[in-house]
PDB file of C-alpha atoms in Angstrom:
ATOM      1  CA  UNK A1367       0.000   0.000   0.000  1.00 74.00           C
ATOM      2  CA  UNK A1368       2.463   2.848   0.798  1.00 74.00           C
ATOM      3  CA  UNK A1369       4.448   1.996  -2.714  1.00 78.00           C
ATOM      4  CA  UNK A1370       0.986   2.180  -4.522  1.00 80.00           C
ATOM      5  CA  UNK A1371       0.804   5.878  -2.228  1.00 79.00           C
ATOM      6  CA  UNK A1372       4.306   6.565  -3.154  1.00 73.00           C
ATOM      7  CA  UNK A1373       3.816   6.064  -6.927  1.00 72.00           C
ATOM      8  CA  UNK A1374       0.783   8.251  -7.137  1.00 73.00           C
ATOM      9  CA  UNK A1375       2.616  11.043  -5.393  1.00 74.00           C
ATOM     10  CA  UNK A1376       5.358  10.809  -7.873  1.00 76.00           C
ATOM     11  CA  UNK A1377       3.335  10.668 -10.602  1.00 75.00           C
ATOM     12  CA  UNK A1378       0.914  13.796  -9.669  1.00 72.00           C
ATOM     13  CA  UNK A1379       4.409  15.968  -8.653  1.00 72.00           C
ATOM     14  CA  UNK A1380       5.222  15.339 -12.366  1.00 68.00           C
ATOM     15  CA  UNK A1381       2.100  16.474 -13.314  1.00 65.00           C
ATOM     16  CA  UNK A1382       2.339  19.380 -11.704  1.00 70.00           C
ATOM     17  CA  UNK A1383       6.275  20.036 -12.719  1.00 61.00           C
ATOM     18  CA  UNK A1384       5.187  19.334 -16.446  1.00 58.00           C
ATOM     19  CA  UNK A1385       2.689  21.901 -16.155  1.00 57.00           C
ATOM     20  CA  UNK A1386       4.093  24.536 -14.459  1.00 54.00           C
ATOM     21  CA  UNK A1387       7.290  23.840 -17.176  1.00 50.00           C
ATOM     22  CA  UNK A1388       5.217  23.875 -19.733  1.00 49.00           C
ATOM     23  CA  UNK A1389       3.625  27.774 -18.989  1.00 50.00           C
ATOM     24  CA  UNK A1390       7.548  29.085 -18.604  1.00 50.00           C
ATOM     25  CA  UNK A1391       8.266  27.985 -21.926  1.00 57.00           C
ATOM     26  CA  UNK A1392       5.728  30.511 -23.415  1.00 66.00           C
ATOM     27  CA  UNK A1393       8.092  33.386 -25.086  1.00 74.00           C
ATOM     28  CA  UNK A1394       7.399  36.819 -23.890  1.00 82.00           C
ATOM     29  CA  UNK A1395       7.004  38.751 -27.341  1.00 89.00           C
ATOM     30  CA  UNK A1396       6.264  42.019 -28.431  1.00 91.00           C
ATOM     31  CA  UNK A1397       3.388  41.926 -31.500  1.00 93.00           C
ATOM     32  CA  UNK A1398       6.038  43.272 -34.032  1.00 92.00           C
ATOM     33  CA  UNK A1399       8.321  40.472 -33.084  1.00 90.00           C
ATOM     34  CA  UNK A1400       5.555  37.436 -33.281  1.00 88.00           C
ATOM     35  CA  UNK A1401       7.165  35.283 -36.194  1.00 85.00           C
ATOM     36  CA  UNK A1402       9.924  37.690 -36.570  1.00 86.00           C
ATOM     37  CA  UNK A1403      12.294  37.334 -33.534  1.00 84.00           C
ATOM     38  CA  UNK A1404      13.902  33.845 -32.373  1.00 83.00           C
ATOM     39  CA  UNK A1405      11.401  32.347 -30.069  1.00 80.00           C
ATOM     40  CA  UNK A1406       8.551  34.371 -31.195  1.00 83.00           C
ATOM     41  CA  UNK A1407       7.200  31.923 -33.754  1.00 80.00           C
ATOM     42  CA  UNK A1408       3.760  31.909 -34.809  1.00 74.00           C
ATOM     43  CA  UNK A1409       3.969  27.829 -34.260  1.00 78.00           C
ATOM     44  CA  UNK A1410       4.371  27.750 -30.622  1.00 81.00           C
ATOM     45  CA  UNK A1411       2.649  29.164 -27.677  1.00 88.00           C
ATOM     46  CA  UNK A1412       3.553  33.016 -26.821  1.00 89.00           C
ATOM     47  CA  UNK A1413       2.967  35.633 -24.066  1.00 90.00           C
ATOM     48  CA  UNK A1414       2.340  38.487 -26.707  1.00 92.00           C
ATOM     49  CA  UNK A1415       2.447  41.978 -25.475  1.00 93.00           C
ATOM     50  CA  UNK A1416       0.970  45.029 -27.150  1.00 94.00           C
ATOM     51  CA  UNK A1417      -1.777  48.239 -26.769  1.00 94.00           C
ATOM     52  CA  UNK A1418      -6.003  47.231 -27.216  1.00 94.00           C
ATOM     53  CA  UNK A1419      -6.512  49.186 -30.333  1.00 96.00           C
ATOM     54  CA  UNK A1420      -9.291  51.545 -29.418  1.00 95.00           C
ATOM     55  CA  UNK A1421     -12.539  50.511 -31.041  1.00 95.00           C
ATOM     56  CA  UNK A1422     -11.379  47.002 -31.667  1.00 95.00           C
ATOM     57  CA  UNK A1423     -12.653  45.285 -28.393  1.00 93.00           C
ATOM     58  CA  UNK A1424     -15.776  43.239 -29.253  1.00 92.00           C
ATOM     59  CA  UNK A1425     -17.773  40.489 -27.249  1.00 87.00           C
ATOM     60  CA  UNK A1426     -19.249  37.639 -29.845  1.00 85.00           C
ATOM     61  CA  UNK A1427     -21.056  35.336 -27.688  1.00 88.00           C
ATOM     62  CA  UNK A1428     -18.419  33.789 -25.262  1.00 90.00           C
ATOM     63  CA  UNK A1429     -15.862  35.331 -27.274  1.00 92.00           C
ATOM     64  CA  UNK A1430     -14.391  38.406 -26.500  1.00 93.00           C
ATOM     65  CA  UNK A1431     -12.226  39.665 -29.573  1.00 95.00           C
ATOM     66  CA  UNK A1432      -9.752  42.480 -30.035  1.00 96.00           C
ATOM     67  CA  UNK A1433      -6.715  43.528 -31.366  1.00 97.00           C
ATOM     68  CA  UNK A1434      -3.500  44.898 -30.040  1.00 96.00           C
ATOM     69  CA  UNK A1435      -0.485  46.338 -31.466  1.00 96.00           C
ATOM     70  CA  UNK A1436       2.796  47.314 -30.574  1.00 94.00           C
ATOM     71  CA  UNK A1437       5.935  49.454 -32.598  1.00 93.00           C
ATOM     72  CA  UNK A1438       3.557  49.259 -36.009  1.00 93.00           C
ATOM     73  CA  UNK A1439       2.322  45.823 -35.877  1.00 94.00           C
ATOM     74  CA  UNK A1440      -0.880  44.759 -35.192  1.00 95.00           C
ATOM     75  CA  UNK A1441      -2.172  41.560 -34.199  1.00 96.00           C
ATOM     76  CA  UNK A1442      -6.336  40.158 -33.847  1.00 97.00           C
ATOM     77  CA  UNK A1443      -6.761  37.885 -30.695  1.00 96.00           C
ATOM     78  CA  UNK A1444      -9.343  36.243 -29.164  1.00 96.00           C
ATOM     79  CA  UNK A1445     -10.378  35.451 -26.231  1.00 94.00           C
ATOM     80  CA  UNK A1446     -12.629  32.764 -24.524  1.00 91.00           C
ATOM     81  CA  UNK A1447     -14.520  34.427 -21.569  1.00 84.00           C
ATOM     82  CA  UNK A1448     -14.690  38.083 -20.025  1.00 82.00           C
ATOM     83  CA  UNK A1449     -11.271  39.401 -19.225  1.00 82.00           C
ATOM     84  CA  UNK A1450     -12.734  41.102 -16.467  1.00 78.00           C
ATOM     85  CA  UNK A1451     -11.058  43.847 -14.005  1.00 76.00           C
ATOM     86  CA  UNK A1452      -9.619  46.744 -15.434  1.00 82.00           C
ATOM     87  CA  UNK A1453      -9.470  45.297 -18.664  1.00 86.00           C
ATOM     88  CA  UNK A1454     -10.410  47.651 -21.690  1.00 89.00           C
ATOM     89  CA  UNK A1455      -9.123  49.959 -24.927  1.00 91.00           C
ATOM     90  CA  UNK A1456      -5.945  51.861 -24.683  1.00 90.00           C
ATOM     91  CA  UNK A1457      -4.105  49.720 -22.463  1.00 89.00           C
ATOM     92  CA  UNK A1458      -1.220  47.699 -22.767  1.00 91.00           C
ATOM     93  CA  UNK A1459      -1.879  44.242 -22.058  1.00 93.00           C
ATOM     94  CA  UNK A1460      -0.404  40.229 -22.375  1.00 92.00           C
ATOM     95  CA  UNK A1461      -2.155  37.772 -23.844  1.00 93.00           C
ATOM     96  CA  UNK A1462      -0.886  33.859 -23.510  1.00 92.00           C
ATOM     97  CA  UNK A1463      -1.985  31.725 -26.295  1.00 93.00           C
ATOM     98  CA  UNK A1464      -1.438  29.920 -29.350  1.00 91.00           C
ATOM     99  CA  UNK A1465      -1.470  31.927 -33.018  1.00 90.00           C
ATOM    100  CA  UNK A1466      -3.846  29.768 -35.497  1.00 92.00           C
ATOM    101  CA  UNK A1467      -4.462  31.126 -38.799  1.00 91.00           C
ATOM    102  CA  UNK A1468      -3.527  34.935 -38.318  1.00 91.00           C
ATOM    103  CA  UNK A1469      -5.074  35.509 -34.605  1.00 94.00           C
ATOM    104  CA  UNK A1470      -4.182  34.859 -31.395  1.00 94.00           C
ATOM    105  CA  UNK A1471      -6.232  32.913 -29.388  1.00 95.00           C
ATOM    106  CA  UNK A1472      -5.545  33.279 -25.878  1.00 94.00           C
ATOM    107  CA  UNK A1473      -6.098  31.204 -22.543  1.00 93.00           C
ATOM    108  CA  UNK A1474      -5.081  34.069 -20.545  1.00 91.00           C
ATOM    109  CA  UNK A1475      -4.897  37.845 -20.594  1.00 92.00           C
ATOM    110  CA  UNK A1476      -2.911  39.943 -18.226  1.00 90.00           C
ATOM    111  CA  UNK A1477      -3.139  43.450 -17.399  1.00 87.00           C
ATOM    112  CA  UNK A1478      -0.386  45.713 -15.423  1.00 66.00           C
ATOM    113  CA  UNK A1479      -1.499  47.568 -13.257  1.00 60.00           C
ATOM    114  CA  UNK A1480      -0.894  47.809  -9.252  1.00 54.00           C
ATOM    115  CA  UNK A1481       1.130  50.621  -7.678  1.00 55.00           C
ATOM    116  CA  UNK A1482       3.782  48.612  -7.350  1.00 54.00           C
ATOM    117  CA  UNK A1483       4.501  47.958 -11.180  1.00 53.00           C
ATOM    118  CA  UNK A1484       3.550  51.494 -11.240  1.00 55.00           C
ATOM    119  CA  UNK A1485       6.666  52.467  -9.314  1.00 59.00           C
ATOM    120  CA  UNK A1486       8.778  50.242 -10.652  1.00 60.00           C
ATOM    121  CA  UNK A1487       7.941  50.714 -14.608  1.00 59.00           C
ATOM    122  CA  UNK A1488       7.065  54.447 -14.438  1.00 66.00           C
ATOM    123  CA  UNK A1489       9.347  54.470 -18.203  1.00 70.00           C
ATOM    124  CA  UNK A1490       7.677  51.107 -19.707  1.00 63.00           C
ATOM    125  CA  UNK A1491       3.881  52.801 -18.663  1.00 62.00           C
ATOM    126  CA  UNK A1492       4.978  56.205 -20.436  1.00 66.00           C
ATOM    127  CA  UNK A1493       6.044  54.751 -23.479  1.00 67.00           C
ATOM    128  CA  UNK A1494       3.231  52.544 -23.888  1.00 64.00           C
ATOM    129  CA  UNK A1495       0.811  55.042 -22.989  1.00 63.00           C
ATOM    130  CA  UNK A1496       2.207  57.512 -25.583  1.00 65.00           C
ATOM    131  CA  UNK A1497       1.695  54.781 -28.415  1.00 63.00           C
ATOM    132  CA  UNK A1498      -1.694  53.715 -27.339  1.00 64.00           C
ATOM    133  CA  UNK A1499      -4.583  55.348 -28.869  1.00 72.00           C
ATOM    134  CA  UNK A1500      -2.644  58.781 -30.190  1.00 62.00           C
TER     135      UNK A1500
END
């Protein structure tokens, strides 16, 4: 009995490791690098960063749908769900996911924004800020 216990704890821990592994993999990529920089191939899954384009956000059905951009590029995701919180145009945001066909389609979205990140990123929120909806 405790080798039967011992071999289901093993397995489940690398479970658990896989997974975890698995999300750190995801490059962290600017839209105007997606399928242009090393690592930012539209094959794999990436963290893609960029502004919501004002007057792109959408909800169809389940499927909320909008498109950011970053240095030029733009990119269409979408997104199962409500992103909820302080999510909306003008913002800079990160959405994890998988490119297929042209758009992103994202399990996650991110947004910055506590005091903290504030503080620390005062340059990075100027910048971004400048190039969204100007």
């Amino acid at each position: 009995m405790p080798a039967i216990i011992a071999g289901l704890a093993l397995v489940a821990g690398v479970v658990i490791v896989s997974f975890f592994l698995t999300s750190s993999i995801d490059y962290y990529c600017n839209v105007d690098e997606i399928g242009v920089r090393e690592g930012c191939d539209d094959t794999r899954r990436v963290r893609g960063q960029g502004n919501v384009d004002e007057g792109s956000l959408e909800a169809r059905g389940s499927i909320t749908t909008f498109v950011m951009s970053f240095n030029g590029a733009s990119l269409p995701v979408d997104y199962e769900g409500e992103p909820g919180g302080i999510f909306q145009e003008c913002i800079p945001v990160v959405a994890h996911g998988r490119i297929v066909d042209g758009v992103l389609v994202a399990t996650r979205i991110e947004v910055k924004h506590s005091n903290e990140y504030e503080a620390a990123n005062a340059d990075r929120i100027d910048e971004a800020e400048q190039s969204a909806c100007s």
